[in-house]
Amino acid sequence: MKKRGVLFIIFSAILIVGIVASVVIGEKKQREMQEKAILSQVEQEKIKEANKENIENKQQEKQPVIETKQEKKNKFEGLTLKGNDIGVPVLYYHSVDDVKDNELIISKQKFREQMKFLKDNGYTTITMEELYKYVKNNEKVPEKSVVITFDDGYADNYTNAYPILKEFGFNATIYMVTDWIDKDSYYLNSSQLKELEANGIEIQSHTGAHDHLASLTKEKQLDTLKRSKEKLEKLLNKEIHYIAYPFGEYNETTKKLTEELGYKMAFATSKGWTDKTDNLFAVNRVYVSAFITMDSFKQRVTTAKYQ
């Protein structure tokens, strides 16, 4: 009997331990399941939050960006304007350097004196496009307007004229002979042309080889007019719309070809201001020789019928 009692006690103890262990294991599993459930819920919340952010980001990407555009400042605001019946002096130079006894090479001091006169007396330099619209469409320009141009494309246009133009805040146009680009240090190179173009000095055409156009055949005229235009367009990544005829020479074939090639205006060397009476493919200009006096310069920019 005693033996049976001992066995019963042992069996009971084992049973109790088993039950306790089962409860403990059950609780542990339950906690693990709860933890997994909580983690799963947290993950789901994270996923939901991420999806929400993605949707918001996509919506923001799809929404058009509305920019507040400021009105473009009118370049001529506050200035007295005039129509194309009065005219504008289109000055043309060649070289700016300290060389004596050459009418095409004006000294730096003289050129600066002329530019200072224009600045001190309230002149506005206008662009080729502004001049074109003035002549063709009578789009008004300042009463004291002037156009500054240089023929051929000498390197001193960059080293000597450009700093003076920048000093007075003037723009200008250089008519470049394209066969002379990168030829030698006497003429403008590609890098200089790009810098000038990017800083208010327009580069336009002066033919391919500085030809006497009127003496060329139609085919040769076409070649030099077209070659120059295409080379500058490729180099400067812009359309070329303006040309100055070398020596001021042209004929009816020249004018017709120039227009057909897409030029909008061509300049000769005929004396006088540019106004509504000018042929767009034989526009007048005002020659500025190295030999003219300051009084003569003043007369040319103030008087349409100058001597």
PDB file of C-alpha atoms in Angstrom:
ATOM      1  CA  MET A   1       0.000   0.000   0.000  1.00  0.00           C
ATOM      2  CA  LYS A   2       2.788   2.359   0.898  1.00  0.00           C
ATOM      3  CA  LYS A   3       4.412   1.622  -2.469  1.00  0.00           C
ATOM      4  CA  ARG A   4       1.195   2.459  -4.306  1.00  0.00           C
ATOM      5  CA  GLY A   5       0.854   5.688  -2.338  1.00  0.00           C
ATOM      6  CA  VAL A   6       4.340   6.758  -3.314  1.00  0.00           C
ATOM      7  CA  LEU A   7       3.687   6.000  -6.964  1.00  0.00           C
ATOM      8  CA  PHE A   8       0.438   7.987  -6.848  1.00  0.00           C
ATOM      9  CA  ILE A   9       2.236  10.958  -5.397  1.00  0.00           C
ATOM     10  CA  ILE A  10       4.960  10.738  -8.048  1.00  0.00           C
ATOM     11  CA  PHE A  11       2.402  10.402 -10.856  1.00  0.00           C
ATOM     12  CA  SER A  12       0.398  13.329  -9.511  1.00  0.00           C
ATOM     13  CA  ALA A  13       3.538  15.485  -9.331  1.00  0.00           C
ATOM     14  CA  ILE A  14       4.464  14.586 -12.919  1.00  0.00           C
ATOM     15  CA  LEU A  15       0.927  15.426 -14.056  1.00  0.00           C
ATOM     16  CA  ILE A  16       0.988  18.764 -12.268  1.00  0.00           C
ATOM     17  CA  VAL A  17       4.386  19.626 -13.787  1.00  0.00           C
ATOM     18  CA  GLY A  18       3.067  18.707 -17.213  1.00  0.00           C
ATOM     19  CA  ILE A  19       0.018  20.846 -16.776  1.00  0.00           C
ATOM     20  CA  VAL A  20       2.129  23.779 -15.556  1.00  0.00           C
ATOM     21  CA  ALA A  21       4.559  23.313 -18.446  1.00  0.00           C
ATOM     22  CA  SER A  22       1.692  23.159 -20.906  1.00  0.00           C
ATOM     23  CA  VAL A  23       0.269  26.358 -19.508  1.00  0.00           C
ATOM     24  CA  VAL A  24       3.674  28.064 -19.631  1.00  0.00           C
ATOM     25  CA  ILE A  25       4.317  26.899 -23.209  1.00  0.00           C
ATOM     26  CA  GLY A  26       0.792  27.914 -24.177  1.00  0.00           C
ATOM     27  CA  GLU A  27       1.289  31.361 -22.721  1.00  0.00           C
ATOM     28  CA  LYS A  28       4.624  31.656 -24.490  1.00  0.00           C
ATOM     29  CA  LYS A  29       3.093  30.682 -27.822  1.00  0.00           C
ATOM     30  CA  GLN A  30       0.246  33.038 -27.182  1.00  0.00           C
ATOM     31  CA  ARG A  31       2.706  35.876 -26.464  1.00  0.00           C
ATOM     32  CA  GLU A  32       4.639  35.023 -29.618  1.00  0.00           C
ATOM     33  CA  MET A  33       1.435  35.065 -31.630  1.00  0.00           C
ATOM     34  CA  GLN A  34       0.473  38.374 -30.072  1.00  0.00           C
ATOM     35  CA  GLU A  35       3.906  39.794 -30.790  1.00  0.00           C
ATOM     36  CA  LYS A  36       3.647  38.600 -34.412  1.00  0.00           C
ATOM     37  CA  ALA A  37       0.226  40.138 -34.666  1.00  0.00           C
ATOM     38  CA  ILE A  38       1.532  43.433 -33.283  1.00  0.00           C
ATOM     39  CA  LEU A  39       4.544  43.347 -35.612  1.00  0.00           C
ATOM     40  CA  SER A  40       2.279  42.498 -38.525  1.00  0.00           C
ATOM     41  CA  GLN A  41       0.035  45.421 -37.630  1.00  0.00           C
ATOM     42  CA  VAL A  42       3.047  47.762 -37.367  1.00  0.00           C
ATOM     43  CA  GLU A  43       4.351  46.559 -40.732  1.00  0.00           C
ATOM     44  CA  GLN A  44       0.948  47.050 -42.295  1.00  0.00           C
ATOM     45  CA  GLU A  45       0.801  50.568 -40.873  1.00  0.00           C
ATOM     46  CA  LYS A  46       4.279  51.281 -42.308  1.00  0.00           C
ATOM     47  CA  ILE A  47       3.249  49.923 -45.683  1.00  0.00           C
ATOM     48  CA  LYS A  48       0.077  52.012 -45.617  1.00  0.00           C
ATOM     49  CA  GLU A  49       2.115  55.108 -44.698  1.00  0.00           C
ATOM     50  CA  ALA A  50       4.635  54.430 -47.476  1.00  0.00           C
ATOM     51  CA  ASN A  51       1.873  53.907 -50.033  1.00  0.00           C
ATOM     52  CA  LYS A  52       0.257  57.131 -48.900  1.00  0.00           C
ATOM     53  CA  GLU A  53       3.525  59.023 -49.364  1.00  0.00           C
ATOM     54  CA  ASN A  54       4.034  57.502 -52.824  1.00  0.00           C
ATOM     55  CA  ILE A  55       0.531  58.518 -53.872  1.00  0.00           C
ATOM     56  CA  GLU A  56       1.065  62.062 -52.571  1.00  0.00           C
ATOM     57  CA  ASN A  57       4.423  62.315 -54.342  1.00  0.00           C
ATOM     58  CA  LYS A  58       2.935  61.147 -57.615  1.00  0.00           C
ATOM     59  CA  GLN A  59       0.080  63.608 -57.279  1.00  0.00           C
ATOM     60  CA  GLN A  60       2.589  66.390 -56.672  1.00  0.00           C
ATOM     61  CA  GLU A  61       4.568  65.320 -59.735  1.00  0.00           C
ATOM     62  CA  LYS A  62       1.458  65.352 -61.897  1.00  0.00           C
ATOM     63  CA  GLN A  63       0.361  68.781 -60.718  1.00  0.00           C
ATOM     64  CA  PRO A  64       1.600  71.500 -63.099  1.00  0.00           C
ATOM     65  CA  VAL A  65       4.130  73.922 -61.668  1.00  0.00           C
ATOM     66  CA  ILE A  66       2.573  77.343 -61.750  1.00  0.00           C
ATOM     67  CA  GLU A  67       5.228  80.016 -62.035  1.00  0.00           C
ATOM     68  CA  THR A  68       4.622  83.630 -61.346  1.00  0.00           C
ATOM     69  CA  LYS A  69       5.893  85.376 -64.446  1.00  0.00           C
ATOM     70  CA  GLN A  70       7.185  88.854 -63.957  1.00  0.00           C
ATOM     71  CA  GLU A  71       6.445  91.266 -66.687  1.00  0.00           C
ATOM     72  CA  LYS A  72       9.397  91.680 -68.988  1.00  0.00           C
ATOM     73  CA  LYS A  73      10.880  95.091 -68.444  1.00  0.00           C
ATOM     74  CA  ASN A  74      10.431  97.360 -71.415  1.00  0.00           C
ATOM     75  CA  LYS A  75      13.905  98.236 -72.663  1.00  0.00           C
ATOM     76  CA  PHE A  76      12.652 101.580 -73.962  1.00  0.00           C
ATOM     77  CA  GLU A  77      10.526 102.495 -70.943  1.00  0.00           C
ATOM     78  CA  GLY A  78      10.612 106.193 -70.165  1.00  0.00           C
ATOM     79  CA  LEU A  79      12.297 107.132 -73.453  1.00  0.00           C
ATOM     80  CA  THR A  80      10.847 109.318 -76.198  1.00  0.00           C
ATOM     81  CA  LEU A  81      10.182 107.089 -79.226  1.00  0.00           C
ATOM     82  CA  LYS A  82      10.093 107.763 -82.969  1.00  0.00           C
ATOM     83  CA  GLY A  83       8.726 106.163 -86.113  1.00  0.00           C
ATOM     84  CA  ASN A  84      10.572 104.954 -89.206  1.00  0.00           C
ATOM     85  CA  ASP A  85      10.023 108.159 -91.165  1.00  0.00           C
ATOM     86  CA  ILE A  86      12.853 109.819 -89.216  1.00  0.00           C
ATOM     87  CA  GLY A  87      15.603 107.216 -89.465  1.00  0.00           C
ATOM     88  CA  VAL A  88      18.429 105.730 -87.395  1.00  0.00           C
ATOM     89  CA  PRO A  89      22.188 106.070 -87.983  1.00  0.00           C
ATOM     90  CA  VAL A  90      23.799 102.665 -88.546  1.00  0.00           C
ATOM     91  CA  LEU A  91      27.491 103.318 -87.893  1.00  0.00           C
ATOM     92  CA  TYR A  92      30.065 101.052 -89.460  1.00  0.00           C
ATOM     93  CA  TYR A  93      33.656 100.597 -88.376  1.00  0.00           C
ATOM     94  CA  HIS A  94      36.358  98.117 -89.296  1.00  0.00           C
ATOM     95  CA  SER A  95      39.344  97.964 -86.950  1.00  0.00           C
ATOM     96  CA  VAL A  96      40.088  99.577 -83.566  1.00  0.00           C
ATOM     97  CA  ASP A  97      43.788  99.870 -82.827  1.00  0.00           C
ATOM     98  CA  ASP A  98      46.548 102.414 -82.347  1.00  0.00           C
ATOM     99  CA  VAL A  99      47.816 102.465 -85.924  1.00  0.00           C
ATOM    100  CA  LYS A 100      48.311 105.727 -87.790  1.00  0.00           C
ATOM    101  CA  ASP A 101      47.539 106.680 -91.376  1.00  0.00           C
ATOM    102  CA  ASN A 102      44.934 104.001 -92.103  1.00  0.00           C
ATOM    103  CA  GLU A 103      41.370 105.222 -92.438  1.00  0.00           C
ATOM    104  CA  LEU A 104      39.985 101.767 -91.577  1.00  0.00           C
ATOM    105  CA  ILE A 105      41.793 101.615 -88.218  1.00  0.00           C
ATOM    106  CA  ILE A 106      40.471 104.026 -85.614  1.00  0.00           C
ATOM    107  CA  SER A 107      42.463 104.562 -82.421  1.00  0.00           C
ATOM    108  CA  LYS A 108      41.174 103.212 -79.109  1.00  0.00           C
ATOM    109  CA  GLN A 109      41.145 106.713 -77.653  1.00  0.00           C
ATOM    110  CA  LYS A 110      39.091 108.116 -80.513  1.00  0.00           C
ATOM    111  CA  PHE A 111      36.657 105.206 -80.465  1.00  0.00           C
ATOM    112  CA  ARG A 112      36.181 105.584 -76.716  1.00  0.00           C
ATOM    113  CA  GLU A 113      35.629 109.335 -77.106  1.00  0.00           C
ATOM    114  CA  GLN A 114      32.882 108.638 -79.638  1.00  0.00           C
ATOM    115  CA  MET A 115      31.218 106.023 -77.419  1.00  0.00           C
ATOM    116  CA  LYS A 116      31.395 108.396 -74.447  1.00  0.00           C
ATOM    117  CA  PHE A 117      29.653 111.093 -76.473  1.00  0.00           C
ATOM    118  CA  LEU A 118      26.836 108.658 -77.272  1.00  0.00           C
ATOM    119  CA  LYS A 119      26.504 107.610 -73.624  1.00  0.00           C
ATOM    120  CA  ASP A 120      26.683 111.134 -72.205  1.00  0.00           C
ATOM    121  CA  ASN A 121      24.014 112.305 -74.638  1.00  0.00           C
ATOM    122  CA  GLY A 122      21.503 109.564 -73.901  1.00  0.00           C
ATOM    123  CA  TYR A 123      21.840 107.344 -76.973  1.00  0.00           C
ATOM    124  CA  THR A 124      20.461 103.795 -76.984  1.00  0.00           C
ATOM    125  CA  THR A 125      22.112 101.087 -79.066  1.00  0.00           C
ATOM    126  CA  ILE A 126      19.506  98.895 -80.742  1.00  0.00           C
ATOM    127  CA  THR A 127      19.872  95.377 -82.091  1.00  0.00           C
ATOM    128  CA  MET A 128      19.560  94.128 -85.657  1.00  0.00           C
ATOM    129  CA  GLU A 129      16.140  92.674 -84.901  1.00  0.00           C
ATOM    130  CA  GLU A 130      14.933  95.938 -83.394  1.00  0.00           C
ATOM    131  CA  LEU A 131      16.197  97.832 -86.429  1.00  0.00           C
ATOM    132  CA  TYR A 132      14.548  95.358 -88.809  1.00  0.00           C
ATOM    133  CA  LYS A 133      11.164  95.698 -87.076  1.00  0.00           C
ATOM    134  CA  TYR A 134      11.587  99.466 -87.030  1.00  0.00           C
ATOM    135  CA  VAL A 135      12.188  99.669 -90.785  1.00  0.00           C
ATOM    136  CA  LYS A 136       9.724  96.970 -91.868  1.00  0.00           C
ATOM    137  CA  ASN A 137       6.889  97.297 -89.357  1.00  0.00           C
ATOM    138  CA  ASN A 138       7.410 100.795 -87.978  1.00  0.00           C
ATOM    139  CA  GLU A 139       7.911  99.429 -84.464  1.00  0.00           C
ATOM    140  CA  LYS A 140       9.077 102.531 -82.662  1.00  0.00           C
ATOM    141  CA  VAL A 141      12.558 102.932 -81.165  1.00  0.00           C
ATOM    142  CA  PRO A 142      14.086 105.630 -78.938  1.00  0.00           C
ATOM    143  CA  GLU A 143      14.466 109.050 -80.493  1.00  0.00           C
ATOM    144  CA  LYS A 144      18.203 108.822 -79.858  1.00  0.00           C
ATOM    145  CA  SER A 145      18.835 105.383 -81.308  1.00  0.00           C
ATOM    146  CA  VAL A 146      22.065 104.234 -82.917  1.00  0.00           C
ATOM    147  CA  VAL A 147      23.346 100.958 -84.366  1.00  0.00           C
ATOM    148  CA  ILE A 148      27.054 100.100 -84.063  1.00  0.00           C
ATOM    149  CA  THR A 149      28.536  97.672 -86.596  1.00  0.00           C
ATOM    150  CA  PHE A 150      31.991  96.372 -87.538  1.00  0.00           C
ATOM    151  CA  ASP A 151      32.957  94.780 -90.855  1.00  0.00           C
ATOM    152  CA  ASP A 152      35.354  91.878 -91.513  1.00  0.00           C
ATOM    153  CA  GLY A 153      35.945  90.450 -88.027  1.00  0.00           C
ATOM    154  CA  TYR A 154      39.326  91.704 -86.868  1.00  0.00           C
ATOM    155  CA  ALA A 155      40.695  90.373 -83.577  1.00  0.00           C
ATOM    156  CA  ASP A 156      40.961  93.909 -82.216  1.00  0.00           C
ATOM    157  CA  ASN A 157      37.164  94.065 -82.244  1.00  0.00           C
ATOM    158  CA  TYR A 158      37.467  91.662 -79.301  1.00  0.00           C
ATOM    159  CA  THR A 159      40.624  92.970 -77.610  1.00  0.00           C
ATOM    160  CA  ASN A 160      40.059  96.721 -78.062  1.00  0.00           C
ATOM    161  CA  ALA A 161      36.472  97.580 -79.064  1.00  0.00           C
ATOM    162  CA  TYR A 162      34.646  95.030 -76.897  1.00  0.00           C
ATOM    163  CA  PRO A 163      35.965  96.326 -73.524  1.00  0.00           C
ATOM    164  CA  ILE A 164      34.967  99.889 -74.455  1.00  0.00           C
ATOM    165  CA  LEU A 165      31.499  98.783 -75.549  1.00  0.00           C
ATOM    166  CA  LYS A 166      31.083  96.923 -72.249  1.00  0.00           C
ATOM    167  CA  GLU A 167      32.253  99.990 -70.324  1.00  0.00           C
ATOM    168  CA  PHE A 168      29.361 102.009 -71.708  1.00  0.00           C
ATOM    169  CA  GLY A 169      26.815  99.165 -71.775  1.00  0.00           C
ATOM    170  CA  PHE A 170      26.448  99.173 -75.567  1.00  0.00           C
ATOM    171  CA  ASN A 171      25.633  96.315 -77.872  1.00  0.00           C
ATOM    172  CA  ALA A 172      26.922  96.042 -81.443  1.00  0.00           C
ATOM    173  CA  THR A 173      27.119  93.752 -84.470  1.00  0.00           C
ATOM    174  CA  ILE A 174      30.183  92.257 -86.143  1.00  0.00           C
ATOM    175  CA  TYR A 175      29.890  91.132 -89.766  1.00  0.00           C
ATOM    176  CA  MET A 176      32.312  88.220 -89.985  1.00  0.00           C
ATOM    177  CA  VAL A 177      34.067  86.841 -93.063  1.00  0.00           C
ATOM    178  CA  THR A 178      33.735  83.152 -92.250  1.00  0.00           C
ATOM    179  CA  ASP A 179      36.775  81.899 -94.208  1.00  0.00           C
ATOM    180  CA  TRP A 180      38.902  84.031 -91.871  1.00  0.00           C
ATOM    181  CA  ILE A 181      37.654  82.437 -88.636  1.00  0.00           C
ATOM    182  CA  ASP A 182      40.560  80.720 -86.835  1.00  0.00           C
ATOM    183  CA  LYS A 183      42.793  81.651 -89.770  1.00  0.00           C
ATOM    184  CA  ASP A 184      45.384  83.570 -87.760  1.00  0.00           C
ATOM    185  CA  SER A 185      45.655  85.975 -84.827  1.00  0.00           C
ATOM    186  CA  TYR A 186      44.690  88.942 -86.997  1.00  0.00           C
ATOM    187  CA  TYR A 187      41.060  87.769 -87.156  1.00  0.00           C
ATOM    188  CA  LEU A 188      38.530  86.590 -84.605  1.00  0.00           C
ATOM    189  CA  ASN A 189      38.603  82.935 -83.610  1.00  0.00           C
ATOM    190  CA  SER A 190      35.711  80.621 -82.736  1.00  0.00           C
ATOM    191  CA  SER A 191      36.088  81.061 -78.988  1.00  0.00           C
ATOM    192  CA  GLN A 192      36.062  84.849 -79.221  1.00  0.00           C
ATOM    193  CA  LEU A 193      33.025  84.823 -81.498  1.00  0.00           C
ATOM    194  CA  LYS A 194      31.084  82.657 -79.051  1.00  0.00           C
ATOM    195  CA  GLU A 195      31.970  84.916 -76.134  1.00  0.00           C
ATOM    196  CA  LEU A 196      31.013  88.049 -78.038  1.00  0.00           C
ATOM    197  CA  GLU A 197      27.716  86.521 -79.140  1.00  0.00           C
ATOM    198  CA  ALA A 198      26.910  85.562 -75.549  1.00  0.00           C
ATOM    199  CA  ASN A 199      27.572  89.102 -74.305  1.00  0.00           C
ATOM    200  CA  GLY A 200      25.556  91.436 -76.470  1.00  0.00           C
ATOM    201  CA  ILE A 201      27.763  91.599 -79.549  1.00  0.00           C
ATOM    202  CA  GLU A 202      25.865  89.963 -82.407  1.00  0.00           C
ATOM    203  CA  ILE A 203      27.765  88.015 -85.039  1.00  0.00           C
ATOM    204  CA  GLN A 204      26.331  88.140 -88.555  1.00  0.00           C
ATOM    205  CA  SER A 205      27.487  87.370 -92.096  1.00  0.00           C
ATOM    206  CA  HIS A 206      29.991  89.183 -94.324  1.00  0.00           C
ATOM    207  CA  THR A 207      30.137  86.374 -96.941  1.00  0.00           C
ATOM    208  CA  GLY A 208      32.533  83.463 -97.049  1.00  0.00           C
ATOM    209  CA  ALA A 209      35.579  85.100 -98.616  1.00  0.00           C
ATOM    210  CA  HIS A 210      34.965  88.872 -98.617  1.00  0.00           C
ATOM    211  CA  ASP A 211      33.918  88.665-102.249  1.00  0.00           C
ATOM    212  CA  HIS A 212      33.159  91.361-104.796  1.00  0.00           C
ATOM    213  CA  LEU A 213      29.637  89.988-105.129  1.00  0.00           C
ATOM    214  CA  ALA A 214      28.544  92.020-108.146  1.00  0.00           C
ATOM    215  CA  SER A 215      31.376  90.549-110.239  1.00  0.00           C
ATOM    216  CA  LEU A 216      30.581  86.905-109.382  1.00  0.00           C
ATOM    217  CA  THR A 217      28.365  84.491-111.277  1.00  0.00           C
ATOM    218  CA  LYS A 218      25.042  83.590-109.729  1.00  0.00           C
ATOM    219  CA  GLU A 219      26.421  80.202-108.664  1.00  0.00           C
ATOM    220  CA  LYS A 220      29.459  81.706-106.929  1.00  0.00           C
ATOM    221  CA  GLN A 221      27.358  84.335-105.222  1.00  0.00           C
ATOM    222  CA  LEU A 222      25.052  81.625-103.942  1.00  0.00           C
ATOM    223  CA  ASP A 223      27.996  79.629-102.635  1.00  0.00           C
ATOM    224  CA  THR A 224      29.614  82.436-100.636  1.00  0.00           C
ATOM    225  CA  LEU A 225      26.321  83.771 -99.258  1.00  0.00           C
ATOM    226  CA  LYS A 226      25.115  80.315 -98.243  1.00  0.00           C
ATOM    227  CA  ARG A 227      28.446  79.003 -96.962  1.00  0.00           C
ATOM    228  CA  SER A 228      28.901  81.941 -94.619  1.00  0.00           C
ATOM    229  CA  LYS A 229      25.374  81.685 -93.241  1.00  0.00           C
ATOM    230  CA  GLU A 230      25.583  77.946 -92.590  1.00  0.00           C
ATOM    231  CA  LYS A 231      29.014  78.111 -90.951  1.00  0.00           C
ATOM    232  CA  LEU A 232      27.958  80.805 -88.499  1.00  0.00           C
ATOM    233  CA  GLU A 233      24.693  79.037 -87.719  1.00  0.00           C
ATOM    234  CA  LYS A 234      26.566  75.848 -86.878  1.00  0.00           C
ATOM    235  CA  LEU A 235      29.238  77.633 -84.845  1.00  0.00           C
ATOM    236  CA  LEU A 236      26.905  79.876 -82.851  1.00  0.00           C
ATOM    237  CA  ASN A 237      23.822  77.639 -82.748  1.00  0.00           C
ATOM    238  CA  LYS A 238      21.488  80.368 -83.962  1.00  0.00           C
ATOM    239  CA  GLU A 239      19.865  81.535 -87.186  1.00  0.00           C
ATOM    240  CA  ILE A 240      21.724  84.150 -89.206  1.00  0.00           C
ATOM    241  CA  HIS A 241      19.368  86.776 -90.625  1.00  0.00           C
ATOM    242  CA  TYR A 242      21.622  89.731 -91.455  1.00  0.00           C
ATOM    243  CA  ILE A 243      24.512  90.367 -93.823  1.00  0.00           C
ATOM    244  CA  ALA A 244      26.739  93.261 -94.904  1.00  0.00           C
ATOM    245  CA  TYR A 245      27.965  93.190 -98.514  1.00  0.00           C
ATOM    246  CA  PRO A 246      31.784  93.443 -98.777  1.00  0.00           C
ATOM    247  CA  PHE A 247      32.844  96.770-100.334  1.00  0.00           C
ATOM    248  CA  GLY A 248      29.128  97.620-100.405  1.00  0.00           C
ATOM    249  CA  GLU A 249      28.925  95.876-103.792  1.00  0.00           C
ATOM    250  CA  TYR A 250      25.828  93.993-104.965  1.00  0.00           C
ATOM    251  CA  ASN A 251      23.460  93.605-107.895  1.00  0.00           C
ATOM    252  CA  GLU A 252      19.870  92.472-108.358  1.00  0.00           C
ATOM    253  CA  THR A 253      20.970  88.837-108.310  1.00  0.00           C
ATOM    254  CA  THR A 254      22.685  89.434-104.955  1.00  0.00           C
ATOM    255  CA  LYS A 255      19.560  90.890-103.412  1.00  0.00           C
ATOM    256  CA  LYS A 256      17.362  88.097-104.743  1.00  0.00           C
ATOM    257  CA  LEU A 257      19.670  85.320-103.550  1.00  0.00           C
ATOM    258  CA  THR A 258      20.097  86.948-100.163  1.00  0.00           C
ATOM    259  CA  GLU A 259      16.348  87.019 -99.624  1.00  0.00           C
ATOM    260  CA  GLU A 260      15.880  83.453-100.886  1.00  0.00           C
ATOM    261  CA  LEU A 261      18.520  82.163 -98.468  1.00  0.00           C
ATOM    262  CA  GLY A 262      16.584  83.503 -95.495  1.00  0.00           C
ATOM    263  CA  TYR A 263      18.410  86.731 -94.735  1.00  0.00           C
ATOM    264  CA  LYS A 264      15.960  89.399 -93.569  1.00  0.00           C
ATOM    265  CA  MET A 265      18.092  92.460 -94.183  1.00  0.00           C
ATOM    266  CA  ALA A 266      21.335  93.282 -96.001  1.00  0.00           C
ATOM    267  CA  PHE A 267      23.592  96.300 -95.578  1.00  0.00           C
ATOM    268  CA  ALA A 268      25.444  98.237 -98.234  1.00  0.00           C
ATOM    269  CA  THR A 269      27.677 101.291 -97.786  1.00  0.00           C
ATOM    270  CA  SER A 270      25.360 103.909 -99.258  1.00  0.00           C
ATOM    271  CA  LYS A 271      25.547 107.106 -97.236  1.00  0.00           C
ATOM    272  CA  GLY A 272      22.635 108.003 -94.983  1.00  0.00           C
ATOM    273  CA  TRP A 273      20.438 107.036 -92.044  1.00  0.00           C
ATOM    274  CA  THR A 274      18.222 103.974 -92.253  1.00  0.00           C
ATOM    275  CA  ASP A 275      14.492 104.638 -92.547  1.00  0.00           C
ATOM    276  CA  LYS A 276      11.302 103.343 -94.157  1.00  0.00           C
ATOM    277  CA  THR A 277      12.505 104.278 -97.649  1.00  0.00           C
ATOM    278  CA  ASP A 278      15.435 101.836 -97.525  1.00  0.00           C
ATOM    279  CA  ASN A 279      15.323  98.629 -99.530  1.00  0.00           C
ATOM    280  CA  LEU A 280      15.668  95.841 -96.955  1.00  0.00           C
ATOM    281  CA  PHE A 281      18.396  94.267 -99.098  1.00  0.00           C
ATOM    282  CA  ALA A 282      20.388  97.441 -99.663  1.00  0.00           C
ATOM    283  CA  VAL A 283      20.256  99.295 -96.346  1.00  0.00           C
ATOM    284  CA  ASN A 284      22.180 102.561 -95.842  1.00  0.00           C
ATOM    285  CA  ARG A 285      24.962 102.945 -93.298  1.00  0.00           C
ATOM    286  CA  VAL A 286      27.068 105.761 -91.835  1.00  0.00           C
ATOM    287  CA  TYR A 287      30.800 105.335 -92.375  1.00  0.00           C
ATOM    288  CA  VAL A 288      33.100 106.207 -89.461  1.00  0.00           C
ATOM    289  CA  SER A 289      36.594 106.730 -90.828  1.00  0.00           C
ATOM    290  CA  ALA A 290      39.631 107.018 -88.578  1.00  0.00           C
ATOM    291  CA  PHE A 291      40.167 110.448 -90.109  1.00  0.00           C
ATOM    292  CA  ILE A 292      36.855 112.145 -89.240  1.00  0.00           C
ATOM    293  CA  THR A 293      36.825 114.815 -86.548  1.00  0.00           C
ATOM    294  CA  MET A 294      34.713 114.667 -83.413  1.00  0.00           C
ATOM    295  CA  ASP A 295      32.501 117.413 -84.808  1.00  0.00           C
ATOM    296  CA  SER A 296      31.942 115.348 -87.947  1.00  0.00           C
ATOM    297  CA  PHE A 297      31.042 112.303 -85.832  1.00  0.00           C
ATOM    298  CA  LYS A 298      28.539 114.336 -83.828  1.00  0.00           C
ATOM    299  CA  GLN A 299      26.920 115.590 -87.015  1.00  0.00           C
ATOM    300  CA  ARG A 300      26.574 112.060 -88.404  1.00  0.00           C
ATOM    301  CA  VAL A 301      24.692 110.791 -85.378  1.00  0.00           C
ATOM    302  CA  THR A 302      22.524 113.892 -84.885  1.00  0.00           C
ATOM    303  CA  THR A 303      21.666 114.902 -88.467  1.00  0.00           C
ATOM    304  CA  ALA A 304      20.060 112.591 -91.010  1.00  0.00           C
ATOM    305  CA  LYS A 305      21.226 114.786 -93.910  1.00  0.00           C
ATOM    306  CA  TYR A 306      24.806 115.036 -92.683  1.00  0.00           C
ATOM    307  CA  GLN A 307      27.593 116.307 -94.925  1.00  0.00           C
TER     308      GLN A 307
END
